[in-house]
CSV table of N, CA and C in Angstrom, one decimal:
chain,number,residue,atom,x,y,z
A,73,MET,N,-4.3,-13.1,25.5
A,73,MET,CA,-3.3,-12.3,24.7
A,73,MET,C,-3.7,-10.9,24.6
A,74,TRP,N,-5.0,-10.5,24.3
A,74,TRP,CA,-5.4,-9.2,24.2
A,74,TRP,C,-6.2,-8.8,25.5
A,75,SER,N,-6.1,-7.6,26.0
A,75,SER,CA,-6.8,-7.2,27.2
A,75,SER,C,-8.2,-6.6,26.9
A,76,THR,N,-8.4,-6.1,25.7
A,76,THR,CA,-9.6,-5.5,25.4
A,76,THR,C,-10.1,-5.8,23.9
A,77,ALA,N,-11.4,-5.6,23.7
A,77,ALA,CA,-11.9,-5.8,22.4
A,77,ALA,C,-11.3,-4.9,21.4
A,78,VAL,N,-11.0,-3.7,21.8
A,78,VAL,CA,-10.3,-2.7,21.0
A,78,VAL,C,-9.0,-3.2,20.4
A,79,GLU,N,-8.2,-3.8,21.3
A,79,GLU,CA,-6.9,-4.4,20.9
A,79,GLU,C,-7.1,-5.5,19.9
A,80,GLN,N,-8.2,-6.4,20.1
A,80,GLN,CA,-8.5,-7.4,19.2
A,80,GLN,C,-8.9,-6.8,17.8
A,81,THR,N,-9.7,-5.8,17.8
A,81,THR,CA,-10.1,-5.2,16.6
A,81,THR,C,-8.9,-4.6,15.9
A,82,LEU,N,-8.0,-3.9,16.6
A,82,LEU,CA,-6.8,-3.3,16.0
A,82,LEU,C,-5.9,-4.4,15.4
A,83,TYR,N,-5.8,-5.5,16.1
A,83,TYR,CA,-4.9,-6.6,15.6
A,83,TYR,C,-5.5,-7.2,14.3
A,84,LEU,N,-6.9,-7.4,14.3
A,84,LEU,CA,-7.5,-8.0,13.1
A,84,LEU,C,-7.3,-7.0,11.9
A,85,GLY,N,-7.4,-5.7,12.2
A,85,GLY,CA,-7.2,-4.7,11.2
A,85,GLY,C,-5.8,-4.8,10.6
A,86,LEU,N,-4.8,-4.9,11.5
A,86,LEU,CA,-3.4,-5.1,11.1
A,86,LEU,C,-3.2,-6.3,10.2
A,87,VAL,N,-3.8,-7.4,10.7
A,87,VAL,CA,-3.7,-8.7,9.9
A,87,VAL,C,-4.3,-8.5,8.5
A,88,LEU,N,-5.5,-7.9,8.4
A,88,LEU,CA,-6.1,-7.6,7.1
A,88,LEU,C,-5.3,-6.7,6.3
A,89,SER,N,-4.7,-5.7,6.8
A,89,SER,CA,-3.9,-4.8,6.0
A,89,SER,C,-2.6,-5.5,5.5
A,90,ARG,N,-2.1,-6.4,6.3
A,90,ARG,CA,-0.9,-7.2,5.8
A,90,ARG,C,-1.3,-8.1,4.7
A,91,LEU,N,-2.5,-8.6,4.7
A,91,LEU,CA,-3.0,-9.5,3.6
A,91,LEU,C,-3.2,-8.7,2.4
A,92,VAL,N,-3.7,-7.5,2.5
A,92,VAL,CA,-3.9,-6.6,1.3
A,92,VAL,C,-2.6,-6.2,0.7
A,93,GLY,N,-1.6,-5.9,1.6
A,93,GLY,CA,-0.3,-5.6,1.1
A,93,GLY,C,0.2,-4.3,1.7
A,94,GLU,N,1.5,-4.0,1.4
A,94,GLU,CA,2.2,-2.8,1.9
A,94,GLU,C,1.5,-1.6,1.3
A,95,GLY,N,1.5,-0.5,2.1
A,95,GLY,CA,0.8,0.7,1.7
A,95,GLY,C,-0.6,0.8,2.2
A,96,SER,N,-1.2,-0.3,2.6
A,96,SER,CA,-2.5,-0.2,3.2
A,96,SER,C,-2.5,0.5,4.5
A,97,ALA,N,-3.5,1.2,4.9
A,97,ALA,CA,-3.5,1.9,6.1
A,97,ALA,C,-4.6,1.4,7.1
A,98,VAL,N,-4.3,1.3,8.3
A,98,VAL,CA,-5.2,1.0,9.4
A,98,VAL,C,-5.7,2.4,9.9
A,99,LYS,N,-7.0,2.5,10.3
A,99,LYS,CA,-7.5,3.7,10.9
A,99,LYS,C,-7.6,3.6,12.4
A,100,VAL,N,-7.2,4.6,13.1
A,100,VAL,CA,-7.3,4.7,14.5
A,100,VAL,C,-8.1,6.0,14.7
A,101,PHE,N,-9.2,5.9,15.5
A,101,PHE,CA,-10.0,7.1,15.8
A,101,PHE,C,-9.7,7.7,17.1
A,102,CYS,N,-9.8,9.0,17.2
A,102,CYS,CA,-9.4,9.7,18.4
A,102,CYS,C,-10.2,11.0,18.5
A,103,ARG,N,-10.0,11.7,19.6
A,103,ARG,CA,-10.5,13.0,19.8
A,103,ARG,C,-9.4,14.0,20.1
A,104,PRO,N,-9.4,15.2,19.5
A,104,PRO,CA,-8.3,16.1,19.9
A,104,PRO,C,-8.4,16.4,21.4
A,105,GLY,N,-7.2,16.5,22.0
A,105,GLY,CA,-7.0,16.7,23.4
A,105,GLY,C,-6.9,15.4,24.2
A,106,GLN,N,-7.2,14.3,23.6
A,106,GLN,CA,-7.1,13.0,24.3
A,106,GLN,C,-5.9,12.3,23.8
A,107,GLY,N,-5.5,11.2,24.4
A,107,GLY,CA,-4.3,10.4,24.0
A,107,GLY,C,-4.8,9.4,22.9
A,108,ALA,N,-3.8,9.0,22.2
A,108,ALA,CA,-4.0,7.9,21.1
A,108,ALA,C,-2.8,7.1,21.0
A,109,SER,N,-3.0,5.8,20.7
A,109,SER,CA,-1.9,4.9,20.5
A,109,SER,C,-2.0,4.3,19.1
A,110,LEU,N,-0.9,4.3,18.4
A,110,LEU,CA,-0.8,3.8,17.0
A,110,LEU,C,0.0,2.6,17.0
A,111,PRO,N,-0.5,1.4,16.7
A,111,PRO,CA,0.2,0.2,16.7
A,111,PRO,C,1.0,0.0,15.4
A,112,CYS,N,2.1,-0.7,15.5
A,112,CYS,CA,2.9,-1.1,14.3
A,112,CYS,C,3.5,-2.5,14.6
A,113,LEU,N,3.0,-3.5,13.9
A,113,LEU,CA,3.5,-4.9,14.1
A,113,LEU,C,4.3,-5.3,12.9
A,114,TYR,N,5.4,-6.0,13.2
A,114,TYR,CA,6.3,-6.5,12.1
A,114,TYR,C,6.7,-7.9,12.5
A,115,ASP,N,7.3,-8.6,11.6
A,115,ASP,CA,7.6,-10.0,11.8
A,115,ASP,C,9.1,-10.3,11.8
A,116,TYR,N,9.9,-9.3,11.8
A,116,TYR,CA,11.4,-9.5,11.7
A,116,TYR,C,11.9,-10.4,12.9
A,117,GLU,N,11.3,-10.1,14.1
A,117,GLU,CA,11.9,-10.8,15.3
A,117,GLU,C,11.0,-12.0,15.7
A,118,ASP,N,10.2,-12.5,14.8
A,118,ASP,CA,9.4,-13.7,15.1
A,118,ASP,C,10.3,-14.9,15.5
A,119,GLN,N,11.3,-15.2,14.7
A,119,GLN,CA,12.1,-16.4,14.8
A,119,GLN,C,13.4,-16.1,15.5
A,120,THR,N,14.1,-15.0,15.3
A,120,THR,CA,15.4,-14.7,15.9
A,120,THR,C,15.4,-13.3,16.4
A,121,ASN,N,16.3,-13.1,17.3
A,121,ASN,CA,16.6,-11.7,17.8
A,121,ASN,C,17.4,-11.0,16.8
A,122,ILE,N,17.0,-9.8,16.4
A,122,ILE,CA,17.8,-9.0,15.4
A,122,ILE,C,18.4,-7.9,16.2
A,123,GLU,N,19.7,-7.8,16.2
A,123,GLU,CA,20.4,-6.8,17.0
A,123,GLU,C,20.3,-5.4,16.2
A,124,GLN,N,20.6,-5.4,14.9
A,124,GLN,CA,20.6,-4.1,14.2
A,124,GLN,C,19.3,-3.8,13.6
A,125,LEU,N,18.5,-3.1,14.4
A,125,LEU,CA,17.1,-2.8,14.0
A,125,LEU,C,16.9,-1.3,14.2
A,126,THR,N,16.3,-0.6,13.3
A,126,THR,CA,16.0,0.8,13.4
A,126,THR,C,14.5,1.0,13.2
A,127,MET,N,13.9,1.9,13.9
A,127,MET,CA,12.5,2.2,13.8
A,127,MET,C,12.3,3.7,13.8
A,128,ARG,N,11.3,4.1,13.0
A,128,ARG,CA,11.0,5.6,13.0
A,128,ARG,C,9.5,5.7,12.8
A,129,TRP,N,9.0,6.7,13.5
A,129,TRP,CA,7.6,7.2,13.3
A,129,TRP,C,7.6,8.6,12.7
A,130,THR,N,6.9,8.8,11.6
A,130,THR,CA,6.8,10.1,11.0
A,130,THR,C,5.4,10.6,11.0
A,131,SER,N,5.2,11.9,11.1
A,131,SER,CA,3.9,12.5,11.1
A,131,SER,C,3.3,12.6,9.7
A,132,PRO,N,2.0,13.0,9.7
A,132,PRO,CA,1.4,13.2,8.3
A,132,PRO,C,2.1,14.3,7.5
A,133,HIS,N,2.9,15.2,8.2
A,133,HIS,CA,3.6,16.2,7.5
A,133,HIS,C,5.1,15.9,7.3
A,134,LYS,N,5.4,14.6,7.4
A,134,LYS,CA,6.7,14.0,7.2
A,134,LYS,C,7.8,14.4,8.2
A,135,GLN,N,7.3,14.9,9.4
A,135,GLN,CA,8.3,15.2,10.5
A,135,GLN,C,8.6,14.0,11.3
A,136,LEU,N,9.8,13.8,11.7
A,136,LEU,CA,10.2,12.7,12.5
A,136,LEU,C,9.7,12.9,13.9
A,137,LEU,N,8.9,11.9,14.4
A,137,LEU,CA,8.3,12.0,15.7
A,137,LEU,C,9.1,11.2,16.7
A,138,CYS,N,9.5,10.0,16.4
A,138,CYS,CA,10.3,9.2,17.2
A,138,CYS,C,11.3,8.3,16.4
A,139,HIS,N,12.4,8.1,17.0
A,139,HIS,CA,13.5,7.3,16.4
A,139,HIS,C,14.1,6.3,17.4
A,140,TYR,N,14.3,5.1,17.0
A,140,TYR,CA,14.8,4.1,17.9
A,140,TYR,C,15.9,3.3,17.2
A,141,ILE,N,17.0,3.1,17.7
A,141,ILE,CA,18.1,2.3,17.2
A,141,ILE,C,18.4,1.3,18.2
A,142,LYS,N,18.1,0.0,18.0
A,142,LYS,CA,18.1,-1.0,19.0
A,142,LYS,C,19.6,-1.3,19.4
A,143,HIS,N,20.5,-1.5,18.5
A,143,HIS,CA,21.8,-2.0,18.9
A,143,HIS,C,22.6,-0.9,19.6
A,144,ARG,N,22.2,0.4,19.5
A,144,ARG,CA,22.8,1.5,20.2
A,144,ARG,C,22.0,1.9,21.5
A,145,ASN,N,20.9,1.2,21.7
A,145,ASN,CA,20.0,1.5,22.8
A,145,ASN,C,19.6,3.0,22.8
A,146,TYR,N,19.3,3.5,21.7
A,146,TYR,CA,19.0,4.9,21.5
A,146,TYR,C,17.5,5.1,21.2
A,147,GLN,N,16.9,6.0,21.9
A,147,GLN,CA,15.5,6.3,21.6
A,147,GLN,C,15.3,7.8,21.8
A,148,ASN,N,14.7,8.5,20.9
A,148,ASN,CA,14.4,9.9,21.0
A,148,ASN,C,13.1,10.2,20.4
A,149,CYS,N,12.2,10.9,21.1
A,149,CYS,CA,10.9,11.3,20.6
A,149,CYS,C,10.7,12.8,20.8
A,150,SER,N,9.9,13.4,19.9
A,150,SER,CA,9.5,14.8,20.1
A,150,SER,C,8.6,15.0,21.3
A,151,THR,N,8.6,16.2,21.8
A,151,THR,CA,7.8,16.4,23.0
A,151,THR,C,6.3,16.1,22.7
A,152,GLY,N,5.7,15.4,23.6
A,152,GLY,CA,4.3,15.0,23.4
A,152,GLY,C,4.1,13.6,22.8
A,153,TYR,N,5.2,12.9,22.5
A,153,TYR,CA,5.1,11.6,21.9
A,153,TYR,C,6.0,10.6,22.6
A,154,THR,N,5.6,9.4,22.7
A,154,THR,CA,6.4,8.3,23.3
A,154,THR,C,6.3,7.1,22.4
A,155,MET,N,7.3,6.2,22.6
A,155,MET,CA,7.3,5.0,21.8
A,155,MET,C,7.6,3.8,22.7
A,156,ASN,N,6.9,2.7,22.5
A,156,ASN,CA,7.0,1.6,23.3
A,156,ASN,C,7.5,0.4,22.4
A,157,TYR,N,8.7,-0.1,22.6
A,157,TYR,CA,9.2,-1.2,21.8
A,157,TYR,C,9.1,-2.5,22.5
A,158,ARG,N,8.7,-3.5,21.8
A,158,ARG,CA,8.9,-4.9,22.3
A,158,ARG,C,9.1,-5.7,21.0
A,159,PRO,N,9.8,-6.8,21.0
A,159,PRO,CA,10.0,-7.6,19.7
A,159,PRO,C,8.7,-7.8,19.0
A,160,GLY,N,8.6,-7.4,17.8
A,160,GLY,CA,7.5,-7.6,16.9
A,160,GLY,C,6.5,-6.4,17.0
A,161,SER,N,6.7,-5.4,17.8
A,161,SER,CA,5.8,-4.3,17.9
A,161,SER,C,6.5,-3.0,18.3
A,162,ILE,N,6.1,-1.9,17.7
A,162,ILE,CA,6.6,-0.6,18.1
A,162,ILE,C,5.4,0.3,18.1
A,163,LYS,N,4.9,0.7,19.3
A,163,LYS,CA,3.7,1.5,19.4
A,163,LYS,C,4.0,3.0,19.7
A,164,LEU,N,3.4,3.9,18.9
A,164,LEU,CA,3.6,5.3,19.1
A,164,LEU,C,2.4,5.8,20.0
A,165,THR,N,2.6,6.5,21.0
A,165,THR,CA,1.6,7.1,21.8
A,165,THR,C,1.7,8.6,21.7
A,166,ILE,N,0.5,9.2,21.3
A,166,ILE,CA,0.4,10.7,21.3
A,166,ILE,C,-0.3,11.1,22.6
A,167,GLN,N,0.4,11.8,23.4
A,167,GLN,CA,-0.2,12.1,24.7
A,167,GLN,C,-1.4,13.0,24.7
A,168,GLN,N,-1.5,14.0,23.8
A,168,GLN,CA,-2.6,14.9,23.6
A,168,GLN,C,-2.7,15.2,22.1
A,169,VAL,N,-3.7,14.5,21.5
A,169,VAL,CA,-3.8,14.7,20.0
A,169,VAL,C,-4.2,16.1,19.7
A,170,GLN,N,-3.5,16.7,18.7
A,170,GLN,CA,-3.8,18.0,18.2
A,170,GLN,C,-4.3,17.8,16.7
A,171,THR,N,-4.9,18.8,16.2
A,171,THR,CA,-5.4,18.7,14.8
A,171,THR,C,-4.3,18.4,13.8
A,172,ARG,N,-3.1,18.9,14.1
A,172,ARG,CA,-1.9,18.6,13.2
A,172,ARG,C,-1.6,17.1,13.2
A,173,ASP,N,-2.0,16.4,14.3
A,173,ASP,CA,-1.7,14.9,14.3
A,173,ASP,C,-2.6,14.1,13.4
A,174,LEU,N,-3.7,14.6,13.0
A,174,LEU,CA,-4.7,13.9,12.2
A,174,LEU,C,-4.1,13.7,10.8
A,175,GLY,N,-4.3,12.4,10.3
A,175,GLY,CA,-3.7,12.1,9.0
A,175,GLY,C,-2.9,10.8,9.0
A,176,THR,N,-2.1,10.5,8.0
A,176,THR,CA,-1.4,9.3,7.9
A,176,THR,C,0.0,9.4,8.5
A,177,HIS,N,0.2,8.5,9.5
A,177,HIS,CA,1.5,8.4,10.2
A,177,HIS,C,2.2,7.2,9.6
A,178,VAL,N,3.5,7.2,9.5
A,178,VAL,CA,4.2,6.1,8.9
A,178,VAL,C,5.2,5.5,9.9
A,179,CYS,N,5.1,4.2,10.1
A,179,CYS,CA,6.0,3.5,11.0
A,179,CYS,C,7.0,2.8,10.0
A,180,SER,N,8.3,3.0,10.2
A,180,SER,CA,9.3,2.4,9.3
A,180,SER,C,10.2,1.5,10.2
A,181,VAL,N,10.3,0.3,9.9
A,181,VAL,CA,11.1,-0.7,10.6
A,181,VAL,C,12.1,-1.2,9.6
A,182,GLY,N,13.4,-1.2,10.0
A,182,GLY,CA,14.4,-1.6,9.1
A,182,GLY,C,15.5,-2.5,9.8
A,183,LYS,N,16.0,-3.4,9.1
A,183,LYS,CA,17.1,-4.2,9.5
A,183,LYS,C,18.0,-4.2,8.3
A,184,PRO,N,19.3,-4.7,8.4
A,184,PRO,CA,20.2,-4.7,7.3
A,184,PRO,C,19.6,-5.4,6.1
A,185,HIS,N,19.5,-4.7,5.0
A,185,HIS,CA,19.1,-5.1,3.6
A,185,HIS,C,17.6,-5.3,3.5
A,186,GLU,N,16.8,-4.8,4.5
A,186,GLU,CA,15.4,-5.0,4.4
A,186,GLU,C,14.7,-3.9,5.2
A,187,SER,N,13.6,-3.4,4.7
A,187,SER,CA,12.8,-2.4,5.5
A,187,SER,C,11.3,-2.6,5.2
A,188,PHE,N,10.5,-2.1,6.1
A,188,PHE,CA,9.1,-2.2,6.0
A,188,PHE,C,8.4,-0.9,6.4
A,189,ASP,N,7.5,-0.3,5.6
A,189,ASP,CA,6.8,0.9,6.0
A,189,ASP,C,5.3,0.5,6.2
A,190,PHE,N,4.7,1.0,7.3
A,190,PHE,CA,3.4,0.7,7.6
A,190,PHE,C,2.6,1.9,7.9
A,191,SER,N,1.5,2.2,7.3
A,191,SER,CA,0.7,3.4,7.5
A,191,SER,C,-0.4,3.2,8.5
A,192,ILE,N,-0.6,4.2,9.3
A,192,ILE,CA,-1.7,4.3,10.3
A,192,ILE,C,-2.4,5.6,10.1
A,193,ASP,N,-3.7,5.6,9.8
A,193,ASP,CA,-4.5,6.9,9.6
A,193,ASP,C,-5.1,7.2,11.0
A,194,LEU,N,-4.8,8.4,11.5
A,194,LEU,CA,-5.3,8.9,12.7
A,194,LEU,C,-6.5,9.9,12.3
A,195,ALA,N,-7.7,9.5,12.7
A,195,ALA,CA,-8.9,10.3,12.2
A,195,ALA,C,-9.7,10.7,13.5
A,196,MET,N,-10.4,11.8,13.3
A,196,MET,CA,-11.3,12.3,14.4
A,196,MET,C,-12.5,11.4,14.5
A,197,MET,N,-12.8,11.1,15.8
A,197,MET,CA,-13.9,10.2,16.1
A,197,MET,C,-15.2,11.1,15.9
A,198,ALA,N,-16.2,10.5,15.2
A,198,ALA,CA,-17.5,11.1,15.0
A,198,ALA,C,-18.2,11.3,16.3
A,199,GLU,N,-19.0,12.4,16.4
A,199,GLU,CA,-19.7,12.6,17.7
A,199,GLU,C,-20.7,11.5,18.0
A,200,SER,N,-21.3,10.9,17.0
A,200,SER,CA,-22.3,9.9,17.2
A,200,SER,C,-21.8,8.6,17.8
A,201,VAL,N,-20.5,8.5,17.9
A,201,VAL,CA,-19.8,7.3,18.4
A,201,VAL,C,-19.2,7.5,19.8
A,202,THR,N,-19.8,8.4,20.6
A,202,THR,CA,-19.2,8.9,21.8
A,202,THR,C,-19.4,7.9,23.0
A,203,SER,N,-20.5,7.1,22.9
A,203,SER,CA,-20.7,6.2,24.1
A,203,SER,C,-21.0,4.8,23.6
A,204,ALA,N,-20.7,3.9,24.4
A,204,ALA,CA,-21.0,2.5,24.1
A,204,ALA,C,-22.5,2.2,24.3
A,205,PRO,N,-23.1,1.4,23.5
A,205,PRO,CA,-24.5,1.0,23.7
A,205,PRO,C,-24.7,0.2,24.9
A,206,ALA,N,-25.9,0.3,25.5
A,206,ALA,CA,-26.2,-0.5,26.7
A,206,ALA,C,-25.9,-2.0,26.4
A,207,GLY,N,-25.2,-2.6,27.4
A,207,GLY,CA,-24.9,-4.0,27.2
A,207,GLY,C,-23.7,-4.3,26.3
A,208,GLY,N,-23.2,-3.3,25.6
A,208,GLY,CA,-22.0,-3.5,24.8
A,208,GLY,C,-22.3,-4.4,23.6
A,209,GLY,N,-23.5,-4.6,23.2
A,209,GLY,CA,-23.9,-5.4,22.1
A,209,GLY,C,-23.2,-5.0,20.8
A,210,LYS,N,-23.3,-3.7,20.5
A,210,LYS,CA,-22.7,-3.2,19.2
A,210,LYS,C,-21.2,-3.5,19.1
A,211,GLN,N,-20.5,-3.3,20.2
A,211,GLN,CA,-19.0,-3.5,20.2
A,211,GLN,C,-18.7,-5.0,19.9
A,212,ALA,N,-19.5,-5.9,20.6
A,212,ALA,CA,-19.3,-7.3,20.3
A,212,ALA,C,-19.6,-7.7,18.9
A,213,ASP,N,-20.7,-7.1,18.4
A,213,ASP,CA,-21.1,-7.4,17.0
A,213,ASP,C,-20.0,-6.9,16.0
A,214,HIS,N,-19.5,-5.7,16.3
A,214,HIS,CA,-18.4,-5.1,15.5
A,214,HIS,C,-17.2,-6.0,15.5
A,215,THR,N,-16.8,-6.5,16.7
A,215,THR,CA,-15.6,-7.4,16.8
A,215,THR,C,-15.8,-8.7,16.0
A,216,TRP,N,-17.0,-9.3,16.2
A,216,TRP,CA,-17.3,-10.5,15.4
A,216,TRP,C,-17.4,-10.3,13.9
A,217,SER,N,-17.9,-9.1,13.5
A,217,SER,CA,-17.9,-8.8,12.1
A,217,SER,C,-16.5,-8.8,11.5
A,218,LEU,N,-15.6,-8.1,12.2
A,218,LEU,CA,-14.2,-8.0,11.8
A,218,LEU,C,-13.6,-9.4,11.8
A,219,ALA,N,-13.9,-10.2,12.8
A,219,ALA,CA,-13.3,-11.6,12.8
A,219,ALA,C,-13.8,-12.4,11.7
A,220,VAL,N,-15.1,-12.3,11.3
A,220,VAL,CA,-15.6,-13.1,10.2
A,220,VAL,C,-14.9,-12.6,8.9
A,221,LEU,N,-14.8,-11.3,8.8
A,221,LEU,CA,-14.2,-10.7,7.6
A,221,LEU,C,-12.7,-11.1,7.4
A,222,ALA,N,-12.0,-11.2,8.6
A,222,ALA,CA,-10.6,-11.6,8.5
A,222,ALA,C,-10.5,-13.1,8.1
A,223,LEU,N,-11.4,-13.9,8.7
A,223,LEU,CA,-11.3,-15.3,8.3
A,223,LEU,C,-11.7,-15.5,6.9
A,224,THR,N,-12.7,-14.8,6.4
A,224,THR,CA,-13.0,-14.9,5.0
A,224,THR,C,-11.9,-14.5,4.1
A,225,CYS,N,-11.2,-13.4,4.4
A,225,CYS,CA,-10.0,-13.0,3.6
A,225,CYS,C,-8.9,-14.1,3.7
A,226,LEU,N,-8.7,-14.6,4.8
A,226,LEU,CA,-7.7,-15.7,4.9
A,226,LEU,C,-8.0,-16.9,4.0
A,227,LEU,N,-9.3,-17.3,4.0
A,227,LEU,CA,-9.7,-18.4,3.2
A,227,LEU,C,-9.6,-18.1,1.7
A,228,LEU,N,-9.9,-16.9,1.3
A,228,LEU,CA,-9.8,-16.5,-0.1
A,228,LEU,C,-8.4,-16.4,-0.5
A,229,CYS,N,-7.5,-16.1,0.4
A,229,CYS,CA,-6.1,-15.9,0.0
A,229,CYS,C,-5.3,-17.2,0.0
A,230,MET,N,-5.9,-18.2,0.5
A,230,MET,CA,-5.2,-19.5,0.5
A,230,MET,C,-5.2,-20.2,-0.8
C-alpha cells in the first residue's frame, strides 16, 4: 500500500490527527529550494463516488494555491504548485519551497452540505537531520514508535 517508510509515517500522523479532531495539524519537514508534498486524506468517497466535490489548498498567508471542482473537471494552481487528486486524497506539491511557503497550509474538501478543513504545517528541516543513520535503524525505530503511539491512541479511544 505504501512505497516508503515516510509515507507510512505521514499516514499514521494523519490517522492520529483525525483521532484528535479537526483543527489538528500534521507537520511536514522540508528545505527551502527543494520540493515538498502535503497530503490531505478525506473519507467522503470511501463508499460512493461523489460527483459534486470541491477542493482548495490555501497558503499560510490565506492565498489560494490550488482549486479543483470535480464535476466541472476544473483544476487551477498558482505557478510553482501542483495538485494530485484521487478519490480519498488530494496532495499539494510545492515544486521549490520558498520561505513564504513555511507555515500552516489548509486543505478544504467540500461536498453539498458538508465540508472538512485539514491543516498541514510546513516547517524547515533542522540541519542535524540531514542524513539517515547507517543501516537506517533510527528511521525504522521512528516508524515503529509512531505505529505504537497510533495503536495506543486507537485502544484508548475505543
